[in-house]
DNA sequence: TCAATAAGCTAATACGAATTATCAGCGGGA
DNA sequence: TCCCGCTGATAATTCGTATTAGCTTATTGA
């Protein structure tokens, strides 16, 4: 019945202990060192009252008066708790949560952001981003305009996943896809492959030659860049095929026609589909076609195949993103220094072997 | 670099257009209807200035002024994004998130609560519970003392899962285990079973006769209560076996010795283990032993068996918990009216058939 | 002609915490 | 006795927005 019990304020604590609101504030912030002094006895009295009432500073008022509230915003372009279990985002969030717990921060899930055109928008009428000290951004591809605005406004934020500059350096903790993908190429070559193919959208970057131009997400572009560099180093052509908008059968046809012996798969799910079709046709996997997964499944893709390739250090990325963000908030690092790339973990798997010789002759 | 460009305020807009800050606020909030009037010409001038500057109201100051922050706290006794047991909590959180999004609320994960003795505590030194307008509690069993204190302090909160009174009614959105379990008994009887057994800790309540006494979680107690009532109605003895602290083999021995033909399993994982042992022994499932799962797995329990029984409406529970909480905050419902039990969905499954006749003779 | 009304706005204040400037009281030294 | 310095606290102000009471001018009614 008690309709919306009034919140306890510093004023209440002050009245209780017979001091002023200012004193309560000073005690709370442990200000006894500088030009302000509080008698130990008074301090104890105030602290006791705070403990007994369970008083907590209103983060909003605290923020207004321009202090920090130890709240970290988490903005995702998709719902955080999706139906499909074993989900792609889970490990990131796990890392974020672990780190936040360690740092004594609470996480504010910005669920109030309305969905327009199938995705959430950071900026809207009642933008509550600034409620938090800073913000972690999660999502395959972030809206470039929103990113630019965040940078321009000087917001404290970190992207999980590398991002190109957007009117300034974009703080991020990403995976080093370039190095990881190049390493995969080297492994394929070492196994005897000469006819490689990159399967995915990353190849689009090879057309729109500029770095920042295309609409290809950075993660795809980076994979392809690693592939292209390594291919060049090994004297191979940077062959690639698009996966989206085609059936796995069509893709397989193209690969076979080209005499490809090893395919690097950008999207795990595409690899699963491709493998299924290849098996149906009676191909020998991995003898006739080695497959290399460039990261973990981002879409549910049930399979019992242990793909060779590498794993994205998702949990660690979440963890470090949180750390970078707090450092950024504390002013301990600059925007441009708040960019990290973490190594991916190689996975041996069973889908990479030497190519069958009959195919080579 | 550029240290936080100063934000544009209503005061700035006011100076630009030669009006007062109050007028800007009034225009922004479309207040022209009531006892306040703004000349259309003035309104336009102000709106123009707002458009040209891209001014957006500071959400923090806005919330300070109306004392609600539309933040809902989510407190879990275990980490929210776990690797293993996460599958159980996921649907609750999904429902909470969906509902929060609809209601325009943000979720504050209270990750800063320190872990003591293996579990998080709500009340501690730097208790930040009151950061939010209200709070959702999630976890198998909530600490009774903490619950009592929450009630006593008049906090706005809702438990996901039914809870006994704790010095007053505890707002909750739970599953109606009593009815669901009774229905399962009825199904078993209808299938021809007369020798039932309840497997789990819920039976402990049959000893400590009082309602509130034991340390048995409400969800277990409710399941057993439904079982006991239904058994009595059908003229059966409320037979039960403990699962914890015993091997599945021991449990099976006890069931066989008693001539049990159908077992109601409190913990899904126990059912899986029991089925495995029964199969090893060459029992005919479900002919020799029908099994009824009283809810979804709370521990990871990989199985390909489609258990008969019922499903907990987890997503819906999360959803409604959020709604109840906001109603509570808004003062639209009283504490004692903020208690709901949702029906569980029956699952036909394949582990319930008529008992083999040879066993009965 | 003068009050009564109404239109159109502004001044003042609240919200809760942080911070600065200031003030009262006291003891000691000159 | 006066002044200084120190301690321990407080009044007042700030942050940006929302809201209410009230003020000024113009318009109406009788």
XYZ file of C-alpha atoms (C1' of nucleotides) in Angstrom:
782
model
C 0.000 0.000 0.000
C 2.676 2.463 0.934
C 2.733 4.260 -2.365
C 6.286 4.838 -3.553
C 8.056 5.225 -0.258
C 10.102 8.347 -0.390
C 13.734 7.706 -1.003
C 16.155 8.402 1.768
C 18.375 11.382 1.063
C 21.463 12.873 2.574
C 19.174 15.430 4.118
C 17.406 12.640 6.019
C 20.679 11.246 7.257
C 21.721 14.743 8.252
C 18.588 15.328 10.298
C 18.966 11.953 11.960
C 22.472 12.619 13.101
C 22.103 16.306 13.756
C 24.567 17.492 11.166
C 24.223 19.232 7.836
C 23.733 17.663 4.441
C 27.156 18.901 3.450
C 28.752 16.982 6.260
C 27.038 13.796 5.179
C 28.328 14.270 1.695
C 31.826 14.902 2.963
C 31.768 11.786 5.082
C 30.448 9.722 2.225
C 33.208 10.802 -0.055
C 35.875 10.237 2.514
C 36.980 13.807 2.312
C 39.003 14.262 5.437
C 42.363 14.817 3.946
C 42.296 18.175 2.242
C 41.072 21.462 3.610
C 38.008 19.824 5.094
C 38.015 18.037 8.417
C 35.469 15.842 10.089
C 35.788 14.650 13.679
C 36.163 10.878 13.822
C 33.288 10.746 16.264
C 30.969 12.619 13.900
C 32.096 10.540 10.984
C 31.204 7.378 12.836
C 27.794 8.665 13.782
C 27.012 9.502 10.177
C 28.323 6.206 8.882
C 26.241 4.349 11.411
C 23.103 6.116 10.249
C 23.954 5.336 6.652
C 24.454 1.693 7.451
C 21.277 1.377 9.414
C 19.156 2.992 6.743
C 20.842 1.372 3.803
C 21.171 4.757 2.200
C 22.706 4.895 -1.256
C 23.511 8.047 -3.143
C 21.136 8.737 -5.977
C 23.263 8.115 -9.057
C 21.361 10.705 -10.965
C 21.945 13.543 -8.607
C 25.506 12.392 -8.258
C 25.946 12.516 -11.974
C 24.373 15.925 -12.218
C 26.808 17.274 -9.728
C 29.354 15.753 -12.074
C 30.796 12.843 -10.293
C 30.818 9.254 -11.227
C 28.294 6.599 -10.386
C 30.149 3.393 -11.197
C 27.525 2.359 -13.660
C 28.597 1.049 -17.017
C 26.091 1.088 -19.836
C 25.856 -1.873 -22.158
C 24.299 -1.200 -25.498
C 23.564 -4.018 -27.880
C 22.111 -3.696 -31.302
C 20.269 -6.924 -30.764
C 18.444 -8.136 -27.641
C 20.909 -9.273 -25.030
C 19.239 -12.477 -23.968
C 18.327 -14.172 -27.210
C 16.296 -17.314 -27.526
C 18.961 -19.421 -29.203
C 21.129 -20.850 -26.471
C 24.838 -21.305 -26.831
C 24.625 -17.883 -28.309
C 27.316 -15.758 -29.828
C 27.003 -12.811 -27.490
C 26.910 -14.749 -24.286
C 30.674 -15.038 -23.803
C 31.189 -11.324 -24.331
C 28.609 -10.550 -21.696
C 30.056 -13.105 -19.364
C 33.419 -11.385 -19.606
C 31.864 -7.984 -19.129
C 29.972 -9.160 -16.093
C 32.998 -10.791 -14.510
C 35.068 -7.718 -14.991
C 32.358 -5.385 -13.765
C 31.972 -7.445 -10.651
C 35.675 -7.223 -10.012
C 35.706 -3.488 -10.566
C 32.670 -2.974 -8.360
C 30.577 -1.578 -11.166
C 26.956 -2.241 -12.021
C 25.819 -2.828 -15.553
C 23.027 -0.861 -17.104
C 21.468 -2.699 -19.999
C 20.115 -0.063 -22.268
C 16.973 -1.930 -23.126
C 14.857 1.161 -23.377
C 16.356 2.064 -26.714
C 13.527 1.692 -29.182
C 13.856 -0.501 -32.208
C 13.536 1.269 -35.532
C 13.975 -0.453 -38.865
C 14.830 -3.696 -37.138
C 17.656 -2.354 -35.019
C 18.114 -0.356 -31.931
C 19.221 3.218 -32.057
C 21.470 4.804 -29.494
C 20.266 8.300 -30.101
C 16.611 8.988 -29.726
C 14.184 11.214 -27.892
C 14.835 9.976 -24.427
C 18.432 8.918 -24.760
C 19.609 7.578 -21.455
C 23.126 6.780 -22.420
C 24.531 9.484 -20.221
C 23.063 7.904 -17.164
C 26.121 5.746 -16.989
C 29.702 6.790 -16.605
C 30.466 5.205 -19.921
C 29.203 2.626 -22.309
C 30.147 -0.621 -23.981
C 28.863 -1.174 -27.488
C 28.160 -4.638 -28.739
C 27.072 -5.704 -32.184
C 28.297 -6.971 -35.508
C 28.210 -3.630 -37.208
C 27.603 -0.379 -35.439
C 25.806 2.453 -37.107
C 28.479 4.720 -38.478
C 26.589 7.937 -37.929
C 25.902 7.091 -34.348
C 29.535 6.203 -33.839
C 30.625 9.507 -35.324
C 28.290 11.357 -33.038
C 29.533 9.510 -29.983
C 33.076 10.472 -30.855
C 32.125 14.066 -31.577
C 30.276 14.414 -28.306
C 33.250 13.110 -26.409
C 31.304 10.250 -24.848
C 33.225 7.641 -22.912
C 32.636 4.389 -24.722
C 34.339 1.271 -25.976
C 33.329 -0.935 -28.836
C 33.691 -4.660 -28.552
C 35.189 -5.410 -31.909
C 37.585 -3.237 -33.872
C 36.129 -0.172 -35.542
C 37.536 2.172 -38.123
C 37.913 5.796 -37.186
C 34.708 7.766 -37.200
C 35.747 11.395 -37.141
C 38.385 10.358 -34.639
C 39.767 7.220 -33.078
C 37.123 4.791 -31.883
C 38.104 3.049 -28.645
C 37.729 -0.684 -29.012
C 38.811 -4.109 -27.900
C 38.797 -6.355 -30.909
C 40.084 -9.652 -32.153
C 43.141 -9.678 -34.348
C 41.505 -11.289 -37.351
C 44.248 -10.176 -39.704
C 46.972 -12.137 -37.952
C 44.726 -15.077 -37.133
C 43.496 -15.451 -40.681
C 46.995 -15.131 -42.092
C 48.073 -17.888 -39.728
C 45.283 -20.103 -41.008
C 46.447 -19.531 -44.560
C 49.973 -20.504 -43.528
C 48.641 -23.702 -41.977
C 46.769 -24.592 -45.142
C 49.830 -23.937 -47.272
C 51.975 -25.982 -44.898
C 49.512 -28.846 -45.327
C 50.123 -28.722 -49.048
C 47.281 -26.544 -50.312
C 47.836 -24.149 -53.206
C 44.249 -23.593 -54.301
C 42.615 -21.619 -51.527
C 39.400 -19.699 -51.517
C 37.905 -17.183 -49.124
C 34.182 -17.637 -48.657
C 32.257 -14.621 -47.405
C 31.524 -10.944 -47.783
C 34.940 -9.706 -46.737
C 36.089 -9.901 -50.335
C 33.929 -6.916 -51.163
C 36.675 -4.739 -49.754
C 38.952 -5.766 -52.588
C 36.705 -3.786 -54.908
C 36.044 -0.571 -53.012
C 39.755 -0.114 -52.606
C 39.694 2.456 -49.779
C 39.815 1.276 -46.233
C 36.838 2.997 -44.739
C 34.613 3.097 -47.766
C 32.495 -0.012 -47.926
C 29.647 -1.248 -45.834
C 31.538 -4.435 -45.031
C 31.860 -4.849 -41.273
C 35.389 -4.391 -39.971
C 35.532 -7.965 -38.744
C 34.932 -9.295 -42.241
C 37.274 -6.792 -43.842
C 40.028 -7.728 -41.401
C 39.670 -11.409 -42.106
C 39.929 -10.799 -45.778
C 42.884 -8.470 -45.364
C 44.750 -11.171 -43.476
C 43.850 -13.644 -46.163
C 44.978 -11.374 -48.982
C 48.275 -10.492 -47.348
C 49.099 -14.099 -46.577
C 48.047 -15.245 -50.022
C 50.368 -12.700 -51.584
C 53.194 -13.745 -49.311
C 52.767 -17.340 -50.439
C 52.373 -16.433 -54.063
C 48.734 -17.350 -54.293
C 45.873 -15.513 -55.921
C 43.376 -13.995 -53.437
C 40.458 -15.992 -54.773
C 37.147 -15.452 -53.052
C 33.492 -16.340 -53.328
C 30.446 -14.666 -51.928
C 28.237 -16.789 -49.677
C 25.256 -14.558 -49.097
C 22.473 -14.738 -51.638
C 23.593 -18.114 -52.947
C 22.715 -21.669 -52.061
C 25.459 -23.828 -50.580
C 25.172 -26.000 -53.697
C 25.973 -23.066 -55.950
C 28.936 -22.167 -53.818
C 30.214 -25.722 -53.908
C 29.875 -25.810 -57.696
C 31.996 -22.700 -57.980
C 34.670 -24.105 -55.671
C 34.851 -27.429 -57.482
C 34.977 -25.725 -60.856
C 37.969 -23.724 -59.691
C 39.759 -26.758 -58.299
C 39.784 -25.312 -54.808
C 41.198 -27.671 -52.172
C 40.784 -25.539 -49.056
C 38.151 -22.974 -48.232
C 38.316 -20.332 -45.517
C 34.839 -19.725 -44.177
C 33.969 -16.318 -42.819
C 30.618 -17.323 -41.348
C 30.593 -20.567 -39.424
C 27.017 -21.345 -40.441
C 27.958 -21.123 -44.107
C 30.670 -23.673 -43.483
C 28.223 -26.056 -41.860
C 25.851 -25.743 -44.790
C 28.647 -26.211 -47.284
C 29.941 -29.297 -45.529
C 26.477 -30.818 -45.527
C 26.093 -30.369 -49.261
C 29.598 -31.646 -49.941
C 28.886 -34.804 -47.973
C 25.631 -35.340 -49.800
C 27.544 -35.277 -53.048
C 29.869 -37.909 -51.733
C 32.922 -35.704 -51.489
C 35.675 -36.824 -49.163
C 35.981 -34.295 -46.346
C 38.532 -32.998 -45.666
C 40.504 -34.864 -48.355
C 38.678 -33.341 -51.281
C 37.949 -30.106 -49.528
C 39.568 -28.798 -46.381
C 37.573 -26.254 -44.448
C 38.791 -23.551 -42.107
C 36.423 -21.679 -39.829
C 37.371 -18.049 -39.250
C 35.791 -17.719 -35.852
C 32.847 -19.000 -33.842
C 29.255 -19.366 -34.986
C 27.351 -16.098 -34.904
C 24.183 -17.807 -35.955
C 22.928 -21.076 -34.479
C 24.559 -23.767 -36.595
C 24.185 -27.210 -35.098
C 26.957 -29.502 -36.201
C 29.063 -32.292 -34.862
C 32.033 -31.322 -36.994
C 35.071 -30.043 -35.151
C 36.156 -27.372 -37.581
C 39.771 -26.370 -37.924
C 40.446 -22.644 -37.728
C 40.490 -20.313 -34.783
C 38.408 -19.141 -31.901
C 37.522 -15.561 -31.026
C 38.579 -14.663 -27.470
C 35.109 -13.411 -26.702
C 35.160 -13.642 -22.953
C 38.518 -11.935 -22.778
C 37.312 -9.249 -25.138
C 34.386 -8.489 -22.890
C 36.630 -8.469 -19.893
C 39.161 -6.102 -21.371
C 36.535 -3.851 -22.901
C 35.264 -3.213 -19.415
C 38.740 -2.484 -18.150
C 39.519 -0.147 -21.003
C 36.272 1.674 -20.442
C 36.947 2.294 -16.786
C 40.442 3.468 -17.630
C 38.957 5.815 -20.185
C 36.481 7.166 -17.675
C 39.210 7.692 -15.128
C 41.184 9.549 -17.764
C 44.042 7.108 -17.450
C 44.231 6.502 -21.173
C 43.528 8.626 -24.209
C 41.012 7.743 -26.847
C 43.629 6.633 -29.285
C 45.407 4.508 -26.724
C 42.158 2.789 -25.856
C 42.408 0.397 -28.749
C 43.419 -3.200 -28.326
C 43.492 -6.271 -30.503
C 43.604 -9.680 -28.860
C 45.010 -12.789 -30.470
C 42.643 -15.543 -31.565
C 43.216 -19.059 -30.362
C 44.082 -21.554 -33.112
C 41.909 -24.669 -33.257
C 43.439 -27.797 -34.743
C 40.140 -29.462 -35.544
C 39.616 -32.233 -38.089
C 38.723 -30.357 -41.256
C 42.232 -29.622 -42.460
C 44.445 -32.294 -44.008
C 46.707 -32.571 -47.027
C 44.704 -32.404 -50.254
C 44.031 -35.698 -52.042
C 46.728 -36.155 -54.655
C 44.439 -37.390 -57.406
C 42.823 -33.977 -57.414
C 46.144 -32.258 -57.880
C 47.386 -34.316 -60.791
C 41.700 15.284 -26.781
C 38.966 17.890 -26.729
C 37.853 17.526 -23.179
C 34.090 17.059 -23.250
C 32.569 19.863 -25.315
C 30.162 21.686 -23.096
C 26.637 20.579 -23.716
C 23.953 22.895 -24.960
C 21.363 23.595 -22.304
C 17.914 25.056 -22.230
C 19.526 28.190 -20.892
C 21.524 28.505 -24.104
C 18.433 28.092 -26.222
C 16.686 30.650 -24.060
C 19.413 33.236 -24.534
C 19.424 32.613 -28.275
C 15.747 33.220 -28.678
C 15.362 35.894 -26.043
C 13.031 33.963 -23.796
C 13.415 32.353 -20.405
C 14.596 28.846 -19.637
C 11.157 28.027 -18.316
C 9.616 28.883 -21.647
C 12.006 26.566 -23.427
C 11.070 23.778 -21.073
C 7.386 24.429 -21.611
C 7.765 24.404 -25.365
C 9.752 21.198 -25.228
C 7.109 19.451 -23.228
C 4.299 20.678 -25.417
C 2.614 22.352 -22.506
C 0.239 24.773 -24.176
C -2.992 23.185 -23.224
C -3.441 23.694 -19.532
C -2.982 26.822 -17.523
C 0.145 27.744 -19.394
C 0.097 29.333 -22.811
C 2.801 30.002 -25.315
C 2.280 32.129 -28.419
C 2.604 30.028 -31.556
C 5.125 32.489 -32.887
C 7.331 32.128 -29.820
C 6.967 28.372 -29.856
C 8.179 28.271 -33.431
C 11.158 30.450 -32.690
C 12.217 28.194 -29.843
C 11.678 25.028 -31.826
C 13.749 26.465 -34.655
C 16.634 27.147 -32.303
C 16.367 23.641 -30.899
C 16.424 22.141 -34.352
C 19.365 24.187 -35.496
C 21.471 23.358 -32.463
C 20.448 19.723 -32.223
C 19.710 20.220 -28.574
C 18.650 17.159 -26.573
C 17.493 17.301 -22.994
C 19.934 15.879 -20.501
C 18.278 12.697 -19.255
C 19.999 13.049 -15.940
C 18.630 16.404 -15.077
C 15.274 15.291 -16.374
C 15.192 12.367 -14.010
C 16.386 14.446 -11.109
C 13.396 16.617 -11.577
C 10.763 13.914 -11.537
C 12.395 11.510 -9.106
C 11.940 8.322 -11.078
C 14.649 6.915 -13.225
C 12.859 4.112 -15.028
C 15.637 1.775 -14.072
C 14.787 -1.697 -12.855
C 17.386 -3.526 -10.833
C 17.986 -7.201 -11.488
C 19.566 -9.085 -8.672
C 20.647 -12.665 -9.170
C 22.188 -14.860 -6.584
C 24.353 -16.357 -9.266
C 26.163 -14.592 -12.098
C 23.716 -13.686 -14.832
C 25.680 -14.840 -17.827
C 27.088 -18.164 -16.775
C 28.563 -20.764 -19.042
C 26.713 -23.778 -17.709
C 23.586 -23.221 -15.670
C 22.780 -20.204 -17.777
C 20.362 -22.167 -19.847
C 17.924 -22.228 -16.993
C 17.968 -18.524 -16.218
C 18.126 -17.365 -19.788
C 14.397 -17.519 -20.488
C 13.595 -15.526 -17.357
C 16.004 -12.835 -18.384
C 14.743 -12.868 -21.921
C 11.231 -12.210 -20.651
C 12.455 -9.494 -18.334
C 14.336 -7.819 -21.119
C 11.443 -7.968 -23.538
C 9.108 -6.498 -21.034
C 11.540 -3.800 -19.978
C 11.990 -2.809 -23.563
C 8.269 -2.510 -23.987
C 7.894 -0.458 -20.846
C 10.765 1.813 -21.778
C 12.830 0.815 -18.785
C 16.497 0.013 -18.560
C 17.838 -2.888 -16.559
C 20.528 -2.501 -13.971
C 22.398 -5.704 -13.309
C 23.594 -5.471 -9.758
C 26.937 -7.012 -10.439
C 28.700 -4.956 -7.846
C 27.202 -7.019 -5.048
C 30.127 -8.864 -3.553
C 30.113 -12.611 -3.254
C 30.375 -13.920 0.294
C 30.267 -17.599 1.162
C 29.672 -18.511 -2.439
C 26.636 -16.321 -2.976
C 25.851 -12.724 -3.523
C 24.382 -10.607 -0.796
C 21.897 -7.857 -1.370
C 22.748 -5.962 1.757
C 26.327 -4.939 2.227
C 28.495 -1.905 2.751
C 27.946 -0.272 -0.587
C 24.449 -1.518 -1.256
C 23.340 -0.078 -4.515
C 19.944 -1.659 -4.641
C 18.213 1.664 -4.345
C 19.854 2.893 -7.464
C 16.832 1.629 -9.298
C 13.163 2.369 -8.908
C 12.645 -1.244 -7.954
C 14.216 -4.621 -8.191
C 13.636 -8.106 -9.562
C 15.082 -10.996 -7.584
C 16.160 -14.149 -9.298
C 17.460 -17.357 -7.795
C 16.447 -20.776 -6.581
C 16.265 -19.845 -2.958
C 16.493 -16.326 -1.665
C 18.057 -15.529 1.633
C 15.211 -15.308 4.096
C 16.763 -12.619 6.260
C 17.414 -10.425 3.289
C 13.867 -10.969 2.103
C 12.517 -10.003 5.492
C 14.542 -6.857 5.461
C 13.395 -5.903 1.996
C 9.788 -6.269 3.095
C 10.379 -4.354 6.306
C 12.047 -1.503 4.469
C 9.187 -1.274 2.048
C 11.396 -1.742 -0.971
C 9.711 -2.139 -4.306
C 10.674 -5.583 -5.469
C 9.345 -8.737 -7.053
C 10.644 -12.246 -6.743
C 10.643 -14.512 -9.730
C 9.304 -17.657 -8.164
C 6.761 -17.918 -5.375
C 7.961 -17.021 -1.875
C 6.418 -17.548 1.502
C 5.648 -14.478 3.560
C 8.632 -12.910 5.219
C 7.260 -10.560 7.804
C 4.676 -9.578 5.229
C 3.558 -10.596 1.788
C 6.402 -11.077 -0.670
C 5.501 -9.873 -4.157
C 6.224 -12.591 -6.676
C 5.451 -14.104 -10.025
C 5.755 -17.841 -9.719
C 4.781 -21.046 -11.404
C 1.778 -22.942 -10.147
C 3.608 -26.125 -9.277
C 0.814 -27.380 -7.044
C -1.761 -27.551 -9.794
C 0.707 -28.680 -12.435
C 2.019 -31.517 -10.303
C -1.461 -32.612 -9.331
C -2.353 -32.718 -13.003
C 0.644 -34.932 -13.682
C -0.511 -37.327 -10.974
C -3.952 -37.410 -12.571
C -2.399 -38.254 -15.935
C -0.407 -41.080 -14.437
C -3.464 -42.485 -12.692
C -5.487 -42.192 -15.878
C -2.792 -44.200 -17.638
C -3.353 -46.966 -15.117
C -0.642 -46.300 -12.546
C -1.346 -46.948 -8.873
C 2.198 -47.154 -7.550
C 3.605 -43.641 -7.793
C 6.651 -42.140 -6.178
C 7.878 -38.577 -5.784
C 11.626 -38.284 -6.239
C 13.276 -35.230 -4.707
C 13.734 -33.030 -1.657
C 10.188 -31.675 -1.588
C 9.131 -34.585 0.575
C 11.067 -33.130 3.485
C 8.112 -30.828 4.047
C 5.993 -33.807 5.018
C 8.097 -34.100 8.147
C 8.414 -30.527 9.361
C 4.676 -30.208 9.229
C 4.482 -26.427 9.347
C 4.352 -24.460 6.152
C 7.136 -21.968 6.584
C 9.437 -24.038 8.694
C 11.848 -26.009 6.556
C 14.758 -25.037 4.427
C 13.116 -26.660 1.425
C 12.752 -24.115 -1.372
C 9.160 -23.099 -2.077
C 9.307 -24.544 -5.562
C 10.066 -28.012 -4.212
C 7.559 -27.747 -1.410
C 4.834 -26.727 -3.855
C 5.530 -29.639 -6.146
C 5.276 -32.046 -3.270
C 2.135 -30.400 -1.957
C 0.467 -30.897 -5.323
C 1.605 -34.489 -5.361
C 0.355 -35.192 -1.867
C -3.052 -33.640 -2.453
C -3.561 -35.474 -5.718
C -2.367 -38.744 -4.259
C -4.867 -38.414 -1.431
C -7.634 -37.593 -3.866
C -6.880 -40.751 -5.816
C -6.524 -42.865 -2.729
C -2.780 -43.369 -3.085
C -0.046 -43.207 -0.489
C 2.241 -40.156 -0.827
C 5.339 -42.263 -1.309
C 8.570 -40.363 -1.853
C 12.304 -40.907 -2.168
C 15.189 -38.540 -1.652
C 17.500 -38.072 -4.618
C 20.299 -35.965 -3.195
C 23.117 -37.827 -1.519
C 22.313 -41.097 -3.251
C 23.454 -42.689 -6.468
C 20.871 -43.174 -9.217
C 21.405 -46.921 -8.798
C 20.410 -46.775 -5.131
C 17.327 -44.786 -6.008
C 16.356 -47.274 -8.690
C 16.771 -50.165 -6.264
C 14.399 -48.486 -3.845
C 11.802 -47.865 -6.546
C 11.946 -51.381 -7.878
C 11.734 -52.833 -4.385
C 8.544 -50.870 -3.809
C 6.998 -51.909 -7.096
C 6.796 -48.330 -8.296
C 5.532 -47.972 -11.861
C 5.714 -44.225 -12.279
C 8.103 -41.747 -10.746
C 7.679 -37.957 -10.535
C 11.063 -36.310 -10.788
C 11.635 -32.995 -9.070
C 15.022 -32.290 -10.638
C 15.278 -32.971 -14.325
C 18.916 -33.991 -14.081
C 18.045 -36.686 -11.541
C 15.543 -38.054 -14.012
C 18.139 -38.238 -16.739
C 20.546 -40.083 -14.475
C 17.847 -42.459 -13.326
C 16.774 -43.253 -16.873
C 20.349 -44.005 -17.847
C 20.770 -46.488 -15.032
C 17.395 -48.092 -15.735
C 18.322 -48.600 -19.360
C 21.650 -50.126 -18.399
C 19.789 -52.663 -16.326
C 17.666 -53.551 -19.289
C 14.436 -52.122 -17.956
C 11.754 -51.308 -20.452
C 11.172 -47.589 -20.423
C 8.502 -46.422 -20.014
C 6.755 -49.760 -19.775
C 8.501 -50.858 -16.616
C 8.927 -47.362 -15.282
C 7.145 -44.259 -16.428
C 8.892 -40.985 -15.662
C 7.393 -37.541 -15.231
C 9.570 -34.437 -15.197
C 8.313 -31.690 -12.891
C 9.827 -28.796 -14.802
C 12.813 -27.898 -16.934
C 16.462 -28.740 -16.275
C 18.102 -26.389 -13.799
C 21.417 -28.118 -14.224
C 22.873 -29.056 -17.582
C 21.513 -32.530 -18.329
C 22.127 -33.594 -21.883
C 19.587 -36.134 -23.013
C 17.672 -37.103 -26.098
C 14.674 -38.279 -24.125
C 11.531 -36.257 -24.499
C 10.270 -36.433 -20.942
C 6.598 -36.322 -20.140
C 5.623 -33.786 -17.513
C 5.318 -30.026 -17.691
C 7.246 -26.958 -18.593
C 7.823 -23.872 -16.447
C 6.606 -20.684 -18.162
C 9.930 -19.013 -17.577
C 9.802 -16.353 -20.217
C 6.315 -15.373 -19.225
C 7.340 -15.288 -15.584
C 10.121 -12.850 -16.376
C 7.808 -10.773 -18.451
C 5.114 -10.551 -15.820
C 7.562 -9.987 -13.000
C 8.657 -6.845 -14.773
C 5.107 -5.723 -15.264
C 4.182 -6.375 -11.664
C 7.221 -4.463 -10.519
C 6.385 -1.379 -12.529
C 2.811 -1.542 -11.284
C 4.146 -1.768 -7.758
C 6.391 1.212 -8.293
C 3.559 3.205 -9.770
C 1.475 2.327 -6.744
C -1.146 0.689 -8.914
C -1.183 -2.520 -6.910
C -0.627 -3.362 -3.278
C 2.039 -5.695 -2.019
C -0.360 -8.490 -1.381
C -1.992 -8.129 -4.779
C 1.399 -8.305 -6.420
C 1.477 -12.071 -6.280
C 0.788 -14.202 -9.285
C 1.056 -17.859 -10.134
C 1.210 -18.861 -13.773
C 0.105 -22.229 -15.119
C 2.725 -24.659 -16.332
C 2.420 -26.097 -19.798
C 1.824 -29.847 -19.908
C 4.248 -31.834 -22.042
C 3.005 -35.103 -23.501
C 6.439 -36.570 -24.065
C 7.224 -40.241 -24.453
C 8.021 -41.376 -20.925
C 4.481 -42.033 -19.743
C 2.511 -45.096 -20.852
C 0.352 -47.699 -19.207
C 2.378 -49.892 -16.853
C 3.356 -53.362 -18.127
C 0.768 -55.824 -16.916
C 3.219 -58.547 -15.945
C 4.571 -56.226 -13.290
C 1.173 -55.713 -11.760
C 0.210 -59.340 -11.430
C -13.989 54.272 -16.548
C -12.710 50.651 -13.889
C -12.664 46.077 -12.481
C -12.528 41.426 -14.316
C -10.565 38.367 -17.280
C -7.222 36.327 -20.166
C -3.062 35.796 -22.697
C 1.868 35.273 -22.565
C 5.430 34.907 -20.341
C 9.082 34.836 -16.236
C 10.943 34.328 -11.448
C 11.465 31.204 -8.131
C 12.001 26.854 -6.457
C 12.527 21.815 -6.131
C 15.190 17.667 -7.130
C 19.810 15.318 -4.477
C 24.539 15.464 -4.087
C 29.201 17.880 -4.439
C 31.964 21.687 -3.395
C 33.586 26.238 -1.950
C 33.673 29.940 1.011
C 32.930 31.069 5.416
C 32.065 31.048 10.278
C 32.190 29.920 15.291
C 34.826 28.415 19.022
C 38.974 27.676 21.365
C 43.744 27.760 22.985
C 48.150 29.887 23.034
C 51.572 33.415 22.470
C 52.816 38.350 22.609
C 43.627 41.832 26.052
C 44.195 41.146 21.284
C 45.323 38.512 17.463
C 46.562 34.344 15.170
C 45.938 29.819 13.760
C 43.598 25.703 13.963
C 39.584 22.615 14.183
C 35.097 21.212 12.880
C 31.406 22.164 10.762
C 27.776 24.747 7.798
C 25.379 28.030 4.435
C 25.286 28.792 -0.082
C 25.916 27.622 -4.679
C 26.209 24.517 -8.694
C 24.508 21.100 -12.125
C 19.968 21.130 -16.039
C 15.195 20.471 -16.136
C 10.199 20.677 -14.577
C 6.674 23.087 -12.437
C 3.984 26.483 -10.111
C 2.821 30.896 -8.583
C 2.596 35.239 -10.119
C 3.441 39.437 -12.890
C 2.557 42.453 -16.817
C -0.031 43.982 -20.472
C -4.072 43.931 -23.451
C -8.914 43.037 -23.949
C -13.340 42.762 -22.585
C -17.854 43.754 -20.111
C -21.105 46.774 -17.751
